[in-house]
Amino acid sequence: MEHFIKLEKIAQYNKLKDVETQHPLISVFDNGKTKALPNHTRMHFGFYGIFLKAGNCGELKYGRNNYDYDDGTLVFVGPGQVLEVNNPENYQPTGYALLFHPDLIKGTSLAKNMSQYSFFSYDSHEALHLSLKEQQIIKDLFHKLEYELSQSIDKHSKSIISNNIELLLNYCVRFYDRQFITRENINTDVLSKFENLLNDYFSSQNPQDSGLPSVGYFAERLHLSPNYFGDLIKKETGKSPQELIQLKLINLAKERIFDTDKSISQIAFELGFKYPQHFNRMFKKNTGYTPVEYRSLN
């Protein structure tokens, strides 16, 4: 029978793992010295979690996908996410874990920058795979945080802890950039599929039936999370998926405006705009001309 556990406090997770709670808002521990999580359990996280896995790490499921748990995989969980645990019999955890509550970083530079760490919203199959050198850097930062928590809390503790978490996350940004580069063939394939989906969408009845496509629409069809999809496309092209969708719209609009048998309102509707004025505004913003002016000029 599957159980559902809502984890709002770090101490709740520590209790499941039989780990001592040294600080109510942060926990760092060697997973190899803890017990396994309850099997067939779904957990709702109210805090951030970063897990460095080594060897056979059992099965965690996020959404409909299993985590890709190769040796040296780094997994990120954000507040509001639900994980499902299914471990083999006699399973023993490995690796390291860092948990921290959003309240820990309030008022710090890290709190202001958390939105830039989009990998907390990546899907399971988009985990970060580390080289041995990269693993060592992450382990060193885990150990620094572990050491800081073993000391008496003073006025410097919060800034030192948050700075080290921020440094760890910045290294993860670098490592993800490297992963995007080393998976160039896969990324190029995603970009090609995105372009095909974009062409298919606007050559069908979808714009009239469903309106303008969202980034999430394409991410779902490519089996990627919107954040990972956005970051991948940005790394490959220098533009966000939203910018590429808009560029496609402008190019199509320029072509169709030459068809004088159709009104500007008809063209706007065919492209997926509910209101012609929204189309006019977007067109002028991107070309410097209204659709009527552009048609006259050409």
PDB file of C-alpha atoms in Angstrom, residues 87-285:
ATOM      1  CA  ASN A  87      13.558   0.583  -3.309  1.00  0.00           C
ATOM      2  CA  PRO A  88      14.659  -3.048  -3.732  1.00  0.00           C
ATOM      3  CA  GLU A  89      14.640  -5.359  -0.725  1.00  0.00           C
ATOM      4  CA  ASN A  90      17.555  -4.847   1.719  1.00  0.00           C
ATOM      5  CA  TYR A  91      18.443  -1.578  -0.047  1.00  0.00           C
ATOM      6  CA  GLN A  92      21.186   0.544   1.580  1.00  0.00           C
ATOM      7  CA  PRO A  93      21.417   4.246   0.635  1.00  0.00           C
ATOM      8  CA  THR A  94      24.708   5.787  -0.561  1.00  0.00           C
ATOM      9  CA  GLY A  95      26.055   9.253  -1.314  1.00  0.00           C
ATOM     10  CA  TYR A  96      25.325  12.552   0.427  1.00  0.00           C
ATOM     11  CA  ALA A  97      22.300  14.736   1.046  1.00  0.00           C
ATOM     12  CA  LEU A  98      21.753  18.451   1.674  1.00  0.00           C
ATOM     13  CA  LEU A  99      18.360  19.750   2.768  1.00  0.00           C
ATOM     14  CA  PHE A 100      17.606  23.401   3.443  1.00  0.00           C
ATOM     15  CA  HIS A 101      14.410  25.288   4.160  1.00  0.00           C
ATOM     16  CA  PRO A 102      13.516  28.525   2.303  1.00  0.00           C
ATOM     17  CA  ASP A 103      13.414  30.270   5.712  1.00  0.00           C
ATOM     18  CA  LEU A 104      17.153  29.580   6.124  1.00  0.00           C
ATOM     19  CA  ILE A 105      18.144  31.910   3.286  1.00  0.00           C
ATOM     20  CA  LYS A 106      15.643  34.737   3.800  1.00  0.00           C
ATOM     21  CA  GLY A 107      17.351  38.115   3.546  1.00  0.00           C
ATOM     22  CA  THR A 108      20.483  36.695   1.860  1.00  0.00           C
ATOM     23  CA  SER A 109      21.816  37.162  -1.674  1.00  0.00           C
ATOM     24  CA  LEU A 110      21.004  33.493  -2.263  1.00  0.00           C
ATOM     25  CA  ALA A 111      17.282  34.129  -1.671  1.00  0.00           C
ATOM     26  CA  LYS A 112      17.331  36.862  -4.326  1.00  0.00           C
ATOM     27  CA  ASN A 113      19.066  34.547  -6.806  1.00  0.00           C
ATOM     28  CA  MET A 114      17.189  31.266  -6.201  1.00  0.00           C
ATOM     29  CA  SER A 115      14.989  31.744  -9.275  1.00  0.00           C
ATOM     30  CA  GLN A 116      18.065  31.527 -11.534  1.00  0.00           C
ATOM     31  CA  TYR A 117      18.730  27.927 -10.424  1.00  0.00           C
ATOM     32  CA  SER A 118      16.116  26.512 -12.777  1.00  0.00           C
ATOM     33  CA  PHE A 119      17.344  22.922 -12.316  1.00  0.00           C
ATOM     34  CA  PHE A 120      15.225  22.637  -9.145  1.00  0.00           C
ATOM     35  CA  SER A 121      12.287  22.366 -11.567  1.00  0.00           C
ATOM     36  CA  TYR A 122      13.902  19.918 -14.004  1.00  0.00           C
ATOM     37  CA  ASP A 123      12.336  16.513 -14.533  1.00  0.00           C
ATOM     38  CA  SER A 124      13.804  13.252 -13.299  1.00  0.00           C
ATOM     39  CA  HIS A 125      15.574  12.259 -16.518  1.00  0.00           C
ATOM     40  CA  GLU A 126      17.309  15.662 -16.587  1.00  0.00           C
ATOM     41  CA  ALA A 127      19.497  15.026 -13.518  1.00  0.00           C
ATOM     42  CA  LEU A 128      23.112  16.242 -13.460  1.00  0.00           C
ATOM     43  CA  HIS A 129      25.824  13.625 -14.155  1.00  0.00           C
ATOM     44  CA  LEU A 130      29.184  14.431 -12.600  1.00  0.00           C
ATOM     45  CA  SER A 131      32.746  13.482 -13.458  1.00  0.00           C
ATOM     46  CA  LEU A 132      34.990  12.255 -10.633  1.00  0.00           C
ATOM     47  CA  LYS A 133      36.576  15.722 -10.269  1.00  0.00           C
ATOM     48  CA  GLU A 134      33.171  17.380 -10.202  1.00  0.00           C
ATOM     49  CA  GLN A 135      31.961  14.901  -7.605  1.00  0.00           C
ATOM     50  CA  GLN A 136      34.928  15.794  -5.407  1.00  0.00           C
ATOM     51  CA  ILE A 137      34.126  19.519  -5.581  1.00  0.00           C
ATOM     52  CA  ILE A 138      30.524  18.850  -4.536  1.00  0.00           C
ATOM     53  CA  LYS A 139      31.625  16.514  -1.728  1.00  0.00           C
ATOM     54  CA  ASP A 140      34.068  19.147  -0.419  1.00  0.00           C
ATOM     55  CA  LEU A 141      31.250  21.684  -0.212  1.00  0.00           C
ATOM     56  CA  PHE A 142      29.014  19.157   1.560  1.00  0.00           C
ATOM     57  CA  HIS A 143      31.831  18.605   4.074  1.00  0.00           C
ATOM     58  CA  LYS A 144      32.265  22.374   4.636  1.00  0.00           C
ATOM     59  CA  LEU A 145      28.567  22.712   5.396  1.00  0.00           C
ATOM     60  CA  GLU A 146      28.739  19.644   7.634  1.00  0.00           C
ATOM     61  CA  TYR A 147      31.658  21.209   9.541  1.00  0.00           C
ATOM     62  CA  GLU A 148      29.842  24.546   9.934  1.00  0.00           C
ATOM     63  CA  LEU A 149      26.811  22.815  11.422  1.00  0.00           C
ATOM     64  CA  SER A 150      29.016  21.044  13.951  1.00  0.00           C
ATOM     65  CA  GLN A 151      30.188  24.419  15.316  1.00  0.00           C
ATOM     66  CA  SER A 152      28.330  26.653  17.748  1.00  0.00           C
ATOM     67  CA  ILE A 153      25.896  28.964  15.966  1.00  0.00           C
ATOM     68  CA  ASP A 154      27.005  32.607  15.987  1.00  0.00           C
ATOM     69  CA  LYS A 155      26.321  35.805  14.017  1.00  0.00           C
ATOM     70  CA  HIS A 156      28.457  34.545  11.101  1.00  0.00           C
ATOM     71  CA  SER A 157      26.765  31.150  10.726  1.00  0.00           C
ATOM     72  CA  LYS A 158      23.900  32.190   8.450  1.00  0.00           C
ATOM     73  CA  SER A 159      26.065  34.056   5.928  1.00  0.00           C
ATOM     74  CA  ILE A 160      28.733  31.324   5.833  1.00  0.00           C
ATOM     75  CA  ILE A 161      26.132  28.578   5.342  1.00  0.00           C
ATOM     76  CA  SER A 162      24.165  30.471   2.666  1.00  0.00           C
ATOM     77  CA  ASN A 163      27.380  31.490   0.863  1.00  0.00           C
ATOM     78  CA  ASN A 164      28.524  27.874   0.701  1.00  0.00           C
ATOM     79  CA  ILE A 165      25.127  26.712  -0.606  1.00  0.00           C
ATOM     80  CA  GLU A 166      25.268  29.488  -3.213  1.00  0.00           C
ATOM     81  CA  LEU A 167      28.782  28.414  -4.225  1.00  0.00           C
ATOM     82  CA  LEU A 168      27.603  24.817  -4.572  1.00  0.00           C
ATOM     83  CA  LEU A 169      24.669  25.892  -6.758  1.00  0.00           C
ATOM     84  CA  ASN A 170      26.926  28.073  -8.926  1.00  0.00           C
ATOM     85  CA  TYR A 171      29.182  25.077  -9.526  1.00  0.00           C
ATOM     86  CA  CYS A 172      26.063  23.136 -10.536  1.00  0.00           C
ATOM     87  CA  VAL A 173      25.221  25.849 -13.078  1.00  0.00           C
ATOM     88  CA  ARG A 174      28.732  25.402 -14.528  1.00  0.00           C
ATOM     89  CA  PHE A 175      28.413  21.609 -14.578  1.00  0.00           C
ATOM     90  CA  TYR A 176      25.017  21.790 -16.277  1.00  0.00           C
ATOM     91  CA  ASP A 177      26.532  24.088 -18.913  1.00  0.00           C
ATOM     92  CA  ARG A 178      29.186  21.428 -19.476  1.00  0.00           C
ATOM     93  CA  GLN A 179      26.490  18.737 -19.677  1.00  0.00           C
ATOM     94  CA  PHE A 180      24.596  20.734 -22.320  1.00  0.00           C
ATOM     95  CA  ILE A 181      27.822  20.938 -24.356  1.00  0.00           C
ATOM     96  CA  THR A 182      28.801  17.276 -23.979  1.00  0.00           C
ATOM     97  CA  ARG A 183      25.299  16.218 -25.035  1.00  0.00           C
ATOM     98  CA  GLU A 184      25.415  18.409 -28.128  1.00  0.00           C
ATOM     99  CA  ASN A 185      24.082  15.694 -30.456  1.00  0.00           C
ATOM    100  CA  ILE A 186      21.045  15.129 -28.223  1.00  0.00           C
ATOM    101  CA  ASN A 187      20.495  18.878 -27.910  1.00  0.00           C
ATOM    102  CA  THR A 188      20.679  19.392 -31.685  1.00  0.00           C
ATOM    103  CA  ASP A 189      18.085  16.661 -32.092  1.00  0.00           C
ATOM    104  CA  VAL A 190      15.782  18.426 -29.597  1.00  0.00           C
ATOM    105  CA  LEU A 191      16.243  21.738 -31.435  1.00  0.00           C
ATOM    106  CA  SER A 192      15.432  20.080 -34.765  1.00  0.00           C
ATOM    107  CA  LYS A 193      12.309  18.439 -33.322  1.00  0.00           C
ATOM    108  CA  PHE A 194      11.237  21.769 -31.813  1.00  0.00           C
ATOM    109  CA  GLU A 195      11.556  23.485 -35.193  1.00  0.00           C
ATOM    110  CA  ASN A 196       9.489  20.726 -36.821  1.00  0.00           C
ATOM    111  CA  LEU A 197       6.815  20.965 -34.127  1.00  0.00           C
ATOM    112  CA  LEU A 198       6.735  24.732 -34.584  1.00  0.00           C
ATOM    113  CA  ASN A 199       6.242  24.373 -38.343  1.00  0.00           C
ATOM    114  CA  ASP A 200       3.593  21.684 -37.885  1.00  0.00           C
ATOM    115  CA  TYR A 201       1.671  23.795 -35.363  1.00  0.00           C
ATOM    116  CA  PHE A 202       1.344  26.814 -37.646  1.00  0.00           C
ATOM    117  CA  SER A 203       0.571  24.760 -40.764  1.00  0.00           C
ATOM    118  CA  SER A 204      -2.376  23.121 -38.992  1.00  0.00           C
ATOM    119  CA  GLN A 205      -5.698  24.276 -37.542  1.00  0.00           C
ATOM    120  CA  ASN A 206      -4.142  24.510 -34.062  1.00  0.00           C
ATOM    121  CA  PRO A 207      -3.719  28.320 -34.029  1.00  0.00           C
ATOM    122  CA  GLN A 208      -7.412  28.862 -34.858  1.00  0.00           C
ATOM    123  CA  ASP A 209      -8.571  26.123 -32.478  1.00  0.00           C
ATOM    124  CA  SER A 210      -6.168  26.572 -29.564  1.00  0.00           C
ATOM    125  CA  GLY A 211      -4.557  29.988 -30.010  1.00  0.00           C
ATOM    126  CA  LEU A 212      -0.885  30.800 -29.649  1.00  0.00           C
ATOM    127  CA  PRO A 213       1.311  27.893 -28.475  1.00  0.00           C
ATOM    128  CA  SER A 214       3.052  28.043 -25.107  1.00  0.00           C
ATOM    129  CA  VAL A 215       6.589  26.930 -24.283  1.00  0.00           C
ATOM    130  CA  GLY A 216       5.018  24.213 -22.128  1.00  0.00           C
ATOM    131  CA  TYR A 217       3.156  22.833 -25.165  1.00  0.00           C
ATOM    132  CA  PHE A 218       6.439  22.072 -26.979  1.00  0.00           C
ATOM    133  CA  ALA A 219       8.279  20.928 -23.827  1.00  0.00           C
ATOM    134  CA  GLU A 220       5.554  18.367 -23.114  1.00  0.00           C
ATOM    135  CA  ARG A 221       5.745  16.937 -26.632  1.00  0.00           C
ATOM    136  CA  LEU A 222       9.523  16.670 -26.344  1.00  0.00           C
ATOM    137  CA  HIS A 223       9.173  14.954 -22.929  1.00  0.00           C
ATOM    138  CA  LEU A 224      11.140  17.692 -21.165  1.00  0.00           C
ATOM    139  CA  SER A 225      10.345  20.013 -18.285  1.00  0.00           C
ATOM    140  CA  PRO A 226       9.691  23.625 -19.416  1.00  0.00           C
ATOM    141  CA  ASN A 227      12.744  24.888 -17.506  1.00  0.00           C
ATOM    142  CA  TYR A 228      15.153  22.308 -18.916  1.00  0.00           C
ATOM    143  CA  PHE A 229      13.741  22.800 -22.419  1.00  0.00           C
ATOM    144  CA  GLY A 230      14.123  26.580 -22.094  1.00  0.00           C
ATOM    145  CA  ASP A 231      17.692  26.359 -20.825  1.00  0.00           C
ATOM    146  CA  LEU A 232      18.691  23.858 -23.523  1.00  0.00           C
ATOM    147  CA  ILE A 233      17.274  25.976 -26.378  1.00  0.00           C
ATOM    148  CA  LYS A 234      18.867  29.130 -24.955  1.00  0.00           C
ATOM    149  CA  LYS A 235      22.277  27.413 -24.802  1.00  0.00           C
ATOM    150  CA  GLU A 236      21.932  26.149 -28.388  1.00  0.00           C
ATOM    151  CA  THR A 237      20.540  29.269 -30.070  1.00  0.00           C
ATOM    152  CA  GLY A 238      21.107  32.222 -27.761  1.00  0.00           C
ATOM    153  CA  LYS A 239      17.351  32.789 -27.775  1.00  0.00           C
ATOM    154  CA  SER A 240      14.605  31.524 -25.487  1.00  0.00           C
ATOM    155  CA  PRO A 241      11.850  29.265 -26.891  1.00  0.00           C
ATOM    156  CA  GLN A 242       9.401  32.158 -26.442  1.00  0.00           C
ATOM    157  CA  GLU A 243      11.614  34.401 -28.585  1.00  0.00           C
ATOM    158  CA  LEU A 244      11.825  31.716 -31.287  1.00  0.00           C
ATOM    159  CA  ILE A 245       8.037  31.255 -31.262  1.00  0.00           C
ATOM    160  CA  GLN A 246       7.621  35.017 -31.660  1.00  0.00           C
ATOM    161  CA  LEU A 247      10.222  35.113 -34.459  1.00  0.00           C
ATOM    162  CA  LYS A 248       8.276  32.379 -36.269  1.00  0.00           C
ATOM    163  CA  LEU A 249       5.072  34.392 -35.840  1.00  0.00           C
ATOM    164  CA  ILE A 250       6.648  37.563 -37.259  1.00  0.00           C
ATOM    165  CA  ASN A 251       8.066  35.736 -40.301  1.00  0.00           C
ATOM    166  CA  LEU A 252       4.716  34.096 -41.016  1.00  0.00           C
ATOM    167  CA  ALA A 253       2.898  37.386 -40.519  1.00  0.00           C
ATOM    168  CA  LYS A 254       5.214  39.165 -42.984  1.00  0.00           C
ATOM    169  CA  GLU A 255       4.451  36.519 -45.610  1.00  0.00           C
ATOM    170  CA  ARG A 256       0.679  36.491 -45.079  1.00  0.00           C
ATOM    171  CA  ILE A 257       0.298  40.277 -44.998  1.00  0.00           C
ATOM    172  CA  PHE A 258       1.041  40.260 -48.740  1.00  0.00           C
ATOM    173  CA  ASP A 259      -2.222  38.357 -49.298  1.00  0.00           C
ATOM    174  CA  THR A 260      -4.461  41.401 -49.825  1.00  0.00           C
ATOM    175  CA  ASP A 261      -7.528  39.183 -50.135  1.00  0.00           C
ATOM    176  CA  LYS A 262      -7.396  38.771 -46.371  1.00  0.00           C
ATOM    177  CA  SER A 263      -7.901  41.460 -43.759  1.00  0.00           C
ATOM    178  CA  ILE A 264      -5.341  42.027 -41.011  1.00  0.00           C
ATOM    179  CA  SER A 265      -7.902  40.680 -38.528  1.00  0.00           C
ATOM    180  CA  GLN A 266      -8.213  37.443 -40.516  1.00  0.00           C
ATOM    181  CA  ILE A 267      -4.443  36.986 -40.593  1.00  0.00           C
ATOM    182  CA  ALA A 268      -4.236  37.649 -36.836  1.00  0.00           C
ATOM    183  CA  PHE A 269      -6.898  35.002 -36.178  1.00  0.00           C
ATOM    184  CA  GLU A 270      -5.202  32.453 -38.448  1.00  0.00           C
ATOM    185  CA  LEU A 271      -1.958  32.922 -36.509  1.00  0.00           C
ATOM    186  CA  GLY A 272      -3.699  32.274 -33.185  1.00  0.00           C
ATOM    187  CA  PHE A 273      -4.369  35.774 -31.876  1.00  0.00           C
ATOM    188  CA  LYS A 274      -7.683  36.188 -30.115  1.00  0.00           C
ATOM    189  CA  TYR A 275      -7.646  39.969 -30.515  1.00  0.00           C
ATOM    190  CA  PRO A 276      -6.248  41.771 -33.620  1.00  0.00           C
ATOM    191  CA  GLN A 277      -4.903  44.623 -31.474  1.00  0.00           C
ATOM    192  CA  HIS A 278      -2.564  42.183 -29.704  1.00  0.00           C
ATOM    193  CA  PHE A 279      -1.237  41.087 -33.098  1.00  0.00           C
ATOM    194  CA  ASN A 280      -0.828  44.723 -34.216  1.00  0.00           C
ATOM    195  CA  ARG A 281       1.076  45.578 -31.038  1.00  0.00           C
ATOM    196  CA  MET A 282       3.448  42.601 -31.332  1.00  0.00           C
ATOM    197  CA  PHE A 283       4.067  43.217 -35.038  1.00  0.00           C
ATOM    198  CA  LYS A 284       4.902  46.905 -34.540  1.00  0.00           C
ATOM    199  CA  LYS A 285       7.147  46.131 -31.576  1.00  0.00           C
TER     200      LYS A 285
END
